[in-house]
Coordinates of N, CA and C in Angstrom, one line a residue:
Chain A
E1 N 207.2 58.2 -131.0 CA 207.4 59.1 -130.6 C 206.9 59.2 -129.5
D2 N 207.5 59.3 -128.2 CA 206.7 59.4 -126.8 C 206.0 61.1 -126.7
K3 N 205.2 61.2 -126.4 CA 204.0 62.1 -126.2 C 203.2 62.2 -124.8
V4 N 203.6 63.8 -124.0 CA 202.5 63.9 -123.1 C 201.8 64.9 -123.4
V5 N 200.4 65.2 -123.1 CA 199.3 66.0 -123.3 C 198.5 66.2 -121.7
Q6 N 198.9 67.5 -121.4 CA 198.2 68.0 -120.0 C 197.2 68.6 -120.5
S7 N 196.1 69.2 -119.4 CA 195.0 69.6 -119.9 C 194.7 69.8 -118.2
P8 N 194.1 71.3 -118.0 CA 193.5 72.3 -119.2 C 195.2 73.2 -119.2
L9 N 195.4 74.0 -119.9 CA 196.5 74.2 -120.2 C 196.4 75.6 -118.7
S10 N 195.9 76.1 -118.6 CA 195.9 77.0 -117.3 C 194.4 76.9 -116.9
L11 N 194.4 77.5 -115.6 CA 193.2 77.8 -114.4 C 193.3 78.8 -113.6
V12 N 192.2 79.4 -113.2 CA 192.5 80.1 -112.2 C 191.5 80.1 -111.2
V13 N 191.7 79.8 -109.6 CA 190.7 79.4 -109.0 C 191.0 80.4 -107.7
H14 N 190.3 79.6 -106.7 CA 190.5 80.4 -105.7 C 190.7 80.0 -104.3
E15 N 191.6 80.3 -103.4 CA 192.4 79.8 -102.5 C 191.1 79.2 -101.5
G16 N 191.6 77.9 -101.3 CA 190.7 77.2 -100.8 C 190.1 75.8 -101.7
D17 N 190.3 76.2 -103.4 CA 189.8 75.6 -104.0 C 190.2 73.9 -104.3
T18 N 189.6 73.1 -104.8 CA 190.6 71.7 -105.1 C 190.5 72.1 -106.6
V19 N 191.8 71.3 -106.7 CA 191.8 71.3 -108.5 C 192.1 69.7 -108.8
T20 N 191.9 69.5 -110.0 CA 192.4 68.3 -110.7 C 193.2 68.3 -111.8
L21 N 194.6 68.4 -111.8 CA 195.4 68.6 -113.1 C 195.6 67.2 -114.3
N22 N 195.6 67.1 -115.2 CA 195.6 66.1 -115.8 C 196.5 65.9 -117.3
C23 N 196.9 64.5 -117.0 CA 198.2 64.7 -118.1 C 198.1 63.0 -118.7
S24 N 198.3 62.7 -119.8 CA 197.7 62.0 -120.7 C 199.1 61.2 -121.3
Y25 N 199.6 60.7 -121.6 CA 200.8 60.0 -122.3 C 200.9 59.0 -123.3
E26 N 201.6 59.1 -124.5 CA 201.9 57.5 -125.2 C 203.4 57.4 -124.8
V27 N 203.9 56.5 -124.9 CA 205.5 56.2 -124.4 C 205.4 54.7 -124.8
T28 N 206.7 54.4 -125.5 CA 206.8 53.1 -126.2 C 207.1 52.1 -125.6
N29 N 208.3 52.3 -124.2 CA 208.5 51.4 -123.2 C 208.2 52.4 -121.9
F30 N 207.2 52.1 -121.6 CA 207.0 53.5 -120.1 C 207.7 52.5 -119.1
R31 N 208.4 53.5 -118.4 CA 209.0 53.2 -116.8 C 208.7 54.3 -115.8
S32 N 208.2 55.3 -115.8 CA 207.9 56.0 -114.9 C 207.1 57.6 -115.3
L33 N 206.6 57.9 -114.9 CA 206.1 59.2 -114.7 C 206.1 60.4 -113.7
L34 N 206.5 61.6 -114.0 CA 207.2 62.3 -112.6 C 206.1 63.3 -113.0
W35 N 206.0 64.0 -111.8 CA 205.2 65.0 -111.8 C 206.6 66.7 -110.9
Y36 N 206.5 67.3 -111.7 CA 207.1 68.9 -111.4 C 206.6 70.0 -110.9
K37 N 206.9 71.0 -110.1 CA 206.3 72.2 -109.8 C 207.2 73.4 -110.5
Q38 N 207.1 74.3 -111.3 CA 208.2 74.8 -111.5 C 207.6 76.4 -111.7
E39 N 207.6 77.1 -110.6 CA 207.6 78.6 -110.1 C 208.2 79.9 -111.2
K40 N 209.8 79.1 -110.9 CA 210.8 80.7 -111.8 C 211.3 79.6 -112.7
K41 N 211.8 79.1 -112.4 CA 213.1 78.5 -113.6 C 213.1 76.8 -112.9
A42 N 213.8 76.9 -111.9 CA 214.0 75.2 -111.9 C 212.8 74.5 -111.5
P43 N 212.4 73.5 -112.3 CA 211.5 72.5 -112.0 C 211.7 71.7 -110.7
T44 N 211.1 71.7 -109.6 CA 211.1 71.0 -108.3 C 210.2 69.6 -108.4
F45 N 210.9 68.5 -107.9 CA 210.0 67.5 -108.0 C 209.1 67.1 -106.8
L46 N 207.9 66.6 -107.4 CA 207.4 66.4 -106.7 C 206.9 64.7 -106.4
F47 N 206.5 64.1 -107.9 CA 206.2 62.9 -107.5 C 206.9 61.7 -108.8
M48 N 207.1 60.8 -108.4 CA 207.7 59.7 -108.9 C 206.5 58.6 -109.1
L49 N 205.5 57.9 -110.2 CA 204.6 57.2 -110.2 C 205.7 56.1 -110.9
T50 N 205.3 54.8 -110.8 CA 205.8 53.5 -111.2 C 204.5 52.7 -111.7
S51 N 203.9 52.3 -110.4 CA 203.3 51.2 -110.3 C 201.5 52.4 -111.0
S52 N 200.7 51.5 -111.0 CA 199.2 52.1 -111.5 C 198.8 51.6 -110.1
G53 N 197.2 52.3 -109.9 CA 196.2 52.4 -109.0 C 197.0 53.0 -107.8
I54 N 198.4 52.8 -107.3 CA 198.9 53.4 -106.0 C 199.0 55.3 -105.9
E55 N 198.0 55.4 -105.0 CA 198.5 56.8 -104.6 C 199.3 57.4 -104.0
K56 N 200.4 58.4 -104.2 CA 201.3 59.1 -103.5 C 200.8 60.3 -103.2
K57 N 200.7 60.5 -102.0 CA 200.3 61.9 -101.3 C 201.6 62.4 -100.5
S58 N 201.6 63.7 -100.9 CA 202.3 64.6 -99.7 C 201.6 66.0 -99.7
G59 N 201.4 65.7 -98.0 CA 200.2 67.1 -97.5 C 199.3 67.4 -98.3
R60 N 199.0 68.7 -99.3 CA 198.0 68.7 -99.8 C 198.0 68.2 -101.1
L61 N 199.1 67.9 -101.8 CA 199.2 67.1 -102.9 C 199.1 65.6 -103.2
S62 N 198.7 65.5 -104.1 CA 198.3 64.0 -104.2 C 198.5 63.7 -106.2
S63 N 198.8 62.1 -106.3 CA 198.7 61.7 -107.7 C 198.6 60.3 -107.8
I64 N 197.9 60.1 -108.7 CA 197.5 58.8 -108.9 C 198.0 58.5 -110.8
L65 N 198.1 57.3 -111.0 CA 198.5 57.0 -111.8 C 197.7 55.5 -112.6
D66 N 197.2 55.3 -114.1 CA 196.5 54.8 -114.5 C 197.4 54.1 -115.8
K67 N 198.0 53.0 -115.9 CA 198.7 52.5 -116.4 C 197.8 51.8 -117.7
K68 N 196.8 51.5 -117.5 CA 196.0 51.3 -118.7 C 195.4 51.9 -119.5
E69 N 195.3 52.9 -118.7 CA 194.0 54.1 -119.6 C 195.6 55.2 -119.9
L70 N 196.3 55.0 -119.4 CA 197.8 55.8 -119.8 C 197.8 57.3 -119.1
F71 N 196.8 57.4 -118.4 CA 197.3 59.3 -117.5 C 197.5 59.1 -116.1
S72 N 197.6 60.4 -115.6 CA 197.6 60.6 -114.5 C 197.0 61.6 -114.1
I73 N 196.5 62.1 -112.6 CA 196.1 63.3 -112.4 C 196.8 63.6 -111.0
L74 N 197.0 64.6 -111.0 CA 197.6 65.8 -110.0 C 196.3 66.7 -109.1
N75 N 196.2 66.5 -107.8 CA 195.1 67.0 -107.5 C 196.0 68.0 -106.1
I76 N 195.6 68.8 -105.6 CA 196.0 69.7 -104.9 C 194.5 70.5 -104.4
T77 N 194.3 70.2 -103.0 CA 193.5 70.4 -102.2 C 193.5 71.9 -101.0
A78 N 192.6 72.4 -101.0 CA 192.6 73.8 -100.1 C 193.7 74.6 -100.6
T79 N 193.7 74.6 -102.1 CA 194.5 75.2 -102.3 C 195.5 76.7 -101.7
Q80 N 196.4 77.2 -102.0 CA 197.0 78.6 -101.2 C 197.9 78.8 -102.9
T81 N 197.7 80.6 -102.5 CA 198.5 81.4 -103.5 C 200.0 80.8 -103.8
G82 N 200.7 80.4 -102.7 CA 201.6 79.5 -103.2 C 201.8 78.5 -103.7
D83 N 201.0 78.2 -104.4 CA 200.2 76.8 -105.2 C 200.6 77.6 -106.5
S84 N 200.5 78.5 -106.6 CA 200.7 79.1 -108.1 C 201.7 78.9 -109.0
A85 N 201.7 78.2 -109.7 CA 203.3 77.8 -110.9 C 202.5 77.1 -111.9
V86 N 203.4 76.8 -112.6 CA 203.3 75.8 -113.9 C 203.3 74.3 -113.7
Y87 N 202.5 73.4 -113.4 CA 203.0 72.4 -113.2 C 203.0 70.9 -114.2
L88 N 204.7 70.8 -114.5 CA 204.4 69.9 -115.7 C 204.7 68.0 -114.8
C89 N 204.4 68.0 -116.2 CA 204.0 66.4 -116.3 C 205.0 65.8 -117.2
A90 N 205.7 64.6 -117.0 CA 206.8 64.2 -117.7 C 207.1 62.5 -117.9
V91 N 207.1 61.6 -118.5 CA 207.6 60.3 -118.5 C 208.6 60.1 -119.4
A92 N 209.3 58.8 -118.5 CA 210.4 58.1 -118.7 C 210.4 56.9 -119.3
P93 N 211.4 57.2 -120.1 CA 211.4 55.2 -121.2 C 212.0 54.4 -120.2
A94 N 211.9 53.3 -120.7 CA 212.8 52.4 -119.9 C 214.0 52.3 -121.0
G95 N 215.2 51.5 -120.5 CA 216.5 51.6 -121.0 C 217.3 52.7 -120.3
T96 N 218.2 52.5 -121.2 CA 219.6 52.6 -120.5 C 220.0 54.6 -120.3
A97 N 219.0 55.2 -121.4 CA 218.7 56.7 -121.2 C 217.6 57.3 -120.7
S98 N 218.2 58.1 -120.4 CA 217.0 58.9 -119.2 C 216.5 59.7 -119.7
K99 N 215.8 59.8 -120.4 CA 215.1 60.9 -121.5 C 213.6 60.9 -121.1
L100 N 213.7 62.3 -120.1 CA 211.9 62.8 -120.0 C 211.6 63.1 -121.3
T101 N 210.3 62.8 -121.4 CA 209.2 63.7 -122.5 C 207.8 64.4 -121.6
F102 N 208.3 65.8 -121.8 CA 207.4 66.5 -121.0 C 206.7 67.2 -122.0
G103 N 205.2 67.3 -121.1 CA 204.2 68.0 -121.5 C 204.4 69.5 -121.5
T104 N 203.4 70.2 -121.8 CA 203.5 71.7 -122.1 C 203.5 72.6 -120.7
G105 N 202.6 71.4 -119.9 CA 202.4 72.5 -118.2 C 201.2 72.9 -118.6
T106 N 200.4 72.7 -116.9 CA 199.3 73.7 -116.3 C 199.6 74.4 -115.6
R107 N 199.2 76.1 -115.7 CA 199.9 77.1 -115.2 C 198.5 77.3 -114.5
L108 N 198.6 77.3 -113.2 CA 197.5 77.5 -112.0 C 198.2 78.6 -111.0
Q109 N 197.2 79.3 -111.4 CA 197.0 80.7 -110.7 C 195.7 80.6 -109.7
V110 N 196.9 80.8 -108.4 CA 195.5 80.7 -107.0 C 195.4 82.1 -106.5
T111 N 193.9 82.3 -106.6 CA 193.9 83.9 -106.1 C 193.3 84.5 -104.8
L112 N 193.2 85.5 -104.2 CA 192.3 85.3 -102.7 C 191.0 85.5 -102.9
Chain B
D1 N 223.8 70.0 -98.4 CA 224.2 69.4 -99.6 C 224.3 70.9 -100.7
A2 N 224.9 71.3 -101.6 CA 224.6 72.1 -102.5 C 223.5 71.5 -103.7
G3 N 222.6 72.0 -104.3 CA 221.7 71.6 -105.1 C 222.6 71.1 -106.4
V4 N 221.7 71.2 -107.8 CA 222.5 71.2 -109.1 C 222.8 73.0 -109.1
T5 N 224.0 73.1 -109.8 CA 224.2 74.7 -109.9 C 224.7 74.5 -111.4
Q6 N 224.1 75.9 -111.7 CA 224.3 75.8 -113.0 C 224.9 77.7 -113.5
S7 N 225.8 78.0 -114.3 CA 226.2 79.2 -115.1 C 226.7 79.3 -116.1
P8 N 226.6 80.6 -116.5 CA 226.0 81.7 -115.9 C 224.5 81.7 -115.7
T9 N 223.9 82.6 -114.9 CA 222.4 82.4 -114.9 C 222.0 83.0 -115.9
H10 N 222.5 84.0 -116.8 CA 222.0 84.6 -117.8 C 223.1 85.5 -119.0
L11 N 222.7 85.0 -120.2 CA 223.3 85.4 -121.2 C 222.9 86.1 -122.6
I12 N 223.4 87.4 -122.9 CA 222.9 87.6 -124.3 C 224.1 87.2 -125.5
K13 N 223.8 86.9 -126.1 CA 224.7 86.4 -127.4 C 224.4 86.9 -128.9
T14 N 224.9 87.1 -129.8 CA 224.7 87.6 -131.3 C 224.8 86.2 -132.0
R15 N 223.5 86.5 -133.2 CA 223.6 85.3 -134.1 C 224.9 85.3 -134.3
G16 N 225.3 83.7 -134.8 CA 226.5 83.4 -135.2 C 227.9 83.0 -134.4
Q17 N 227.6 83.5 -133.0 CA 228.4 82.9 -132.1 C 228.2 81.8 -131.4
H18 N 229.5 81.1 -130.4 CA 229.3 80.4 -129.9 C 229.0 79.9 -128.5
V19 N 228.6 79.3 -127.8 CA 228.2 79.9 -126.2 C 228.6 78.1 -125.2
T20 N 229.2 78.5 -124.1 CA 229.0 77.1 -123.4 C 228.5 77.6 -122.0
L21 N 227.3 76.3 -121.7 CA 226.8 77.0 -120.6 C 227.5 75.5 -120.1
R22 N 227.2 75.5 -118.2 CA 228.2 74.5 -117.2 C 227.1 74.1 -116.3
C23 N 227.3 73.4 -115.7 CA 226.7 72.1 -115.1 C 227.3 71.5 -113.8
S24 N 226.7 71.7 -112.4 CA 227.3 70.8 -111.7 C 226.8 70.0 -110.8
P25 N 226.7 68.6 -110.6 CA 225.4 68.2 -110.5 C 225.6 67.4 -109.0
I26 N 224.5 67.7 -108.3 CA 224.4 67.1 -106.8 C 225.8 65.9 -106.8
S27 N 226.4 66.7 -105.9 CA 227.5 65.3 -105.2 C 226.8 64.1 -105.3
G28 N 227.7 62.9 -105.5 CA 227.3 61.8 -105.4 C 226.7 61.1 -106.8
H29 N 225.9 62.1 -107.7 CA 225.0 62.1 -108.7 C 225.9 61.7 -110.1
K30 N 225.9 60.9 -110.6 CA 226.9 60.7 -111.9 C 226.3 60.8 -113.3
S31 N 225.2 61.3 -113.1 CA 224.4 61.3 -114.5 C 223.9 62.8 -115.0
V32 N 224.2 63.7 -115.8 CA 223.5 64.8 -116.4 C 223.0 65.0 -117.5
S33 N 221.8 65.6 -117.3 CA 221.2 65.8 -118.3 C 220.4 67.2 -118.9
W34 N 220.8 67.2 -119.8 CA 220.3 69.3 -120.6 C 219.1 69.2 -121.0
Y35 N 218.2 69.9 -120.9 CA 217.0 69.9 -121.4 C 216.9 71.9 -121.9
Q36 N 216.4 72.0 -123.2 CA 215.7 73.2 -123.8 C 214.7 73.8 -123.3
Q37 N 213.9 74.9 -122.8 CA 212.9 75.0 -122.4 C 212.1 76.5 -123.1
V38 N 211.6 76.5 -124.3 CA 211.4 77.7 -124.7 C 210.3 78.2 -123.7
L39 N 210.0 79.6 -124.3 CA 208.8 80.0 -122.9 C 207.7 79.5 -123.6
G40 N 206.9 79.3 -123.0 CA 205.7 78.5 -122.9 C 205.5 77.0 -123.2
Q41 N 206.6 76.6 -123.0 CA 206.8 75.1 -123.5 C 207.3 74.6 -122.2
G42 N 207.2 73.1 -122.6 CA 207.9 72.2 -121.2 C 209.1 72.1 -122.0
P43 N 210.1 71.4 -121.2 CA 211.6 71.1 -121.4 C 211.5 70.2 -122.4
Q44 N 212.8 70.3 -123.3 CA 212.9 69.6 -124.6 C 214.6 68.8 -124.1
F45 N 214.5 67.3 -124.5 CA 215.8 66.6 -123.5 C 216.9 66.9 -125.3
I46 N 218.1 67.2 -124.6 CA 218.7 67.4 -125.5 C 220.4 66.3 -125.0
F47 N 220.7 66.6 -124.5 CA 221.7 65.2 -123.9 C 221.6 64.5 -122.7
Q48 N 222.2 63.3 -122.7 CA 222.1 62.6 -121.6 C 223.5 62.2 -121.4
Y49 N 224.2 62.3 -120.2 CA 225.9 62.2 -119.9 C 225.9 61.3 -118.7
Y50 N 226.3 60.0 -118.7 CA 226.5 59.1 -117.3 C 227.8 58.5 -117.7
E51 N 228.8 59.1 -116.6 CA 230.4 58.6 -116.3 C 230.8 58.6 -117.6
K52 N 230.9 59.9 -117.9 CA 231.5 60.8 -119.3 C 231.1 60.1 -120.5
E53 N 229.9 59.3 -120.6 CA 229.7 59.0 -121.8 C 228.1 59.5 -122.3
E54 N 228.5 59.8 -123.3 CA 226.7 60.4 -124.2 C 225.4 58.9 -124.1
R55 N 225.1 58.9 -123.2 CA 223.6 57.8 -122.7 C 222.5 58.3 -124.2
G56 N 222.4 59.6 -124.7 CA 221.2 59.7 -124.8 C 221.2 61.3 -125.8
R57 N 220.4 61.2 -127.2 CA 220.5 62.2 -127.4 C 219.1 63.0 -128.1
G58 N 218.9 63.9 -128.1 CA 217.3 64.5 -128.6 C 217.2 64.7 -130.1
N59 N 216.4 65.4 -130.6 CA 216.1 65.7 -132.0 C 216.7 67.3 -131.9
F60 N 218.2 67.3 -131.8 CA 218.7 68.7 -132.4 C 219.7 68.8 -133.1
P61 N 220.3 69.7 -133.4 CA 221.3 69.9 -135.0 C 222.5 69.9 -133.9
D62 N 223.5 69.3 -134.7 CA 224.9 69.1 -134.6 C 225.7 70.4 -133.8
R63 N 224.9 71.3 -134.2 CA 225.5 72.5 -133.6 C 225.6 72.8 -131.9
F64 N 224.5 71.5 -131.6 CA 224.9 71.3 -130.2 C 226.0 70.3 -129.7
S65 N 226.4 70.5 -128.7 CA 227.6 69.2 -128.5 C 227.7 69.2 -126.1
A66 N 228.2 68.2 -126.3 CA 228.2 68.5 -124.8 C 229.2 67.4 -124.2
R67 N 229.5 67.6 -122.9 CA 230.8 66.7 -122.6 C 230.5 66.7 -120.8
Q68 N 230.8 65.8 -120.7 CA 231.4 65.6 -119.2 C 232.6 65.3 -118.9
F69 N 233.2 65.9 -117.4 CA 234.4 65.7 -117.1 C 234.6 64.8 -116.0
P70 N 235.6 64.3 -115.3 CA 235.7 63.0 -114.6 C 235.0 63.6 -113.3
N71 N 234.9 64.8 -113.0 CA 234.0 65.3 -111.8 C 232.7 65.3 -111.8
Y72 N 232.3 64.9 -112.7 CA 231.0 64.5 -113.5 C 229.9 65.7 -113.4
S73 N 230.9 67.1 -114.0 CA 230.2 68.4 -114.1 C 230.6 68.1 -115.7
S74 N 229.6 69.4 -116.3 CA 229.2 68.8 -117.5 C 229.3 70.5 -118.6
E75 N 229.4 70.5 -119.4 CA 229.2 71.6 -120.2 C 228.1 71.2 -121.6
L76 N 227.3 72.0 -122.0 CA 227.0 72.5 -123.2 C 227.5 73.1 -124.3
N77 N 227.7 73.3 -125.4 CA 227.9 74.3 -126.3 C 227.3 74.3 -127.6
V78 N 227.1 75.2 -127.3 CA 226.2 75.4 -128.9 C 226.9 76.8 -129.5
N79 N 226.9 76.0 -131.3 CA 227.8 76.8 -132.2 C 226.6 77.6 -133.1
A80 N 227.5 78.3 -133.6 CA 226.6 79.2 -135.2 C 225.1 79.4 -134.1
L81 N 225.0 80.4 -133.3 CA 223.8 80.6 -132.4 C 222.3 81.2 -133.4
L82 N 221.3 80.8 -133.3 CA 220.2 81.0 -134.3 C 219.2 81.9 -133.1
L83 N 218.4 82.7 -133.6 CA 217.7 83.3 -132.7 C 216.5 82.5 -131.9
G84 N 216.4 81.4 -132.6 CA 215.4 80.3 -132.1 C 215.9 79.4 -130.9
D85 N 217.5 79.6 -130.6 CA 217.9 79.2 -129.9 C 217.9 79.8 -128.2
S86 N 217.1 81.0 -128.3 CA 216.9 81.7 -127.1 C 216.2 80.9 -126.3
A87 N 216.5 80.6 -125.1 CA 215.6 79.3 -124.2 C 216.3 79.7 -123.0
L88 N 215.2 78.9 -121.8 CA 216.3 78.5 -120.7 C 216.7 76.8 -121.0
Y89 N 218.2 76.9 -120.5 CA 218.6 75.7 -120.4 C 219.1 75.1 -119.7
L90 N 218.4 74.0 -118.8 CA 218.0 73.5 -117.5 C 219.1 72.2 -117.8
C91 N 219.9 72.2 -116.4 CA 220.5 70.8 -116.2 C 219.7 70.1 -115.1
A92 N 219.9 68.6 -115.4 CA 219.1 67.8 -114.3 C 220.0 66.0 -113.7
S93 N 220.2 66.4 -112.9 CA 220.9 65.5 -112.2 C 220.3 64.2 -111.4
S94 N 221.2 63.0 -111.6 CA 220.6 62.0 -111.1 C 221.6 60.7 -110.4
R95 N 221.2 60.3 -109.9 CA 221.7 58.9 -108.9 C 223.0 58.2 -110.1
T96 N 221.7 58.0 -111.1 CA 222.0 56.4 -112.1 C 221.5 57.1 -113.4
D97 N 222.2 56.3 -114.5 CA 221.6 56.7 -115.9 C 220.3 56.6 -116.1
R98 N 219.7 55.9 -115.1 CA 218.3 55.7 -115.2 C 217.3 56.2 -114.3
G99 N 218.1 57.1 -113.9 CA 217.4 58.0 -113.0 C 216.4 57.4 -111.9
M100 N 216.2 56.4 -111.1 CA 215.0 56.0 -110.4 C 214.9 56.2 -109.1
S101 N 216.1 57.3 -109.0 CA 215.8 58.1 -107.9 C 215.3 59.3 -107.9
G102 N 215.4 59.8 -109.2 CA 214.4 61.1 -109.3 C 215.5 61.7 -109.8
Y103 N 215.0 63.1 -110.6 CA 215.9 63.6 -111.2 C 215.7 65.4 -110.5
T104 N 216.8 65.8 -110.6 CA 217.3 67.1 -109.4 C 217.4 68.3 -110.4
F105 N 216.6 69.5 -111.1 CA 216.9 70.4 -112.3 C 217.6 71.6 -111.4
G106 N 218.7 72.6 -112.2 CA 219.1 73.5 -111.6 C 218.2 74.7 -111.9
S107 N 218.9 75.6 -111.7 CA 217.6 76.9 -112.4 C 218.0 77.4 -113.6
G108 N 218.6 76.7 -114.2 CA 218.8 76.9 -115.2 C 219.3 78.5 -115.9
T109 N 220.2 78.2 -117.3 CA 220.7 79.6 -118.0 C 219.7 79.7 -118.5
R110 N 219.7 81.6 -118.3 CA 218.3 82.0 -119.7 C 219.6 82.5 -120.7
L111 N 219.3 82.2 -121.8 CA 220.3 82.6 -123.2 C 219.5 83.3 -124.2
T112 N 219.7 84.4 -124.5 CA 219.2 85.4 -125.4 C 219.6 85.7 -126.9
V113 N 219.2 85.2 -127.9 CA 220.4 85.5 -128.7 C 219.4 86.5 -130.1
V114 N 220.8 87.8 -129.8 CA 220.1 88.6 -130.5 C 220.7 89.2 -132.1

């Protein structure tokens, strides 16, 4: 059974800090790893990673995948209060069914 | 373009009742997936439909069923509701069955079973 473990479960940082969120996974036939931000209800898409060692960036957020060690990190630099949310990591297997397996998420709170 | 729309947004049902949740995907998206998110947990896969055919099913009892219509909208049905079915039900759409262009989630339906 596919499995995703995220750490830490929660953290509180001050505005301006840099944070690193971790995601390790076990999947039978890996196709991609995805990061989502969930503030209230709808998870919003951040990144999809399929290739190892290639960093994806979007503004202050970046992510990288290590397919050999089966993990990914999500970095957020110069955090802002608007970054407060639950960050979800998910893996998608190869094959015809798009079944995402999610971790429990990391709850990030950014304080002033 | 409208995003993924789900209805209703909130719902309260009594144990033993039946519920139908609805999802309209983004225009041009042919795949719809359903997820259950219990408080404090990540979303858990229930079903995926593509071109009106079931393409995947998660570890949920037969009380859960779904279908996809010719316009690619979808319904999730849950019979004989249990207290443990209380959760946020999320719908995600993608262009293809393999989601290579990513998945877009709706805002969900909050179901409370009392």
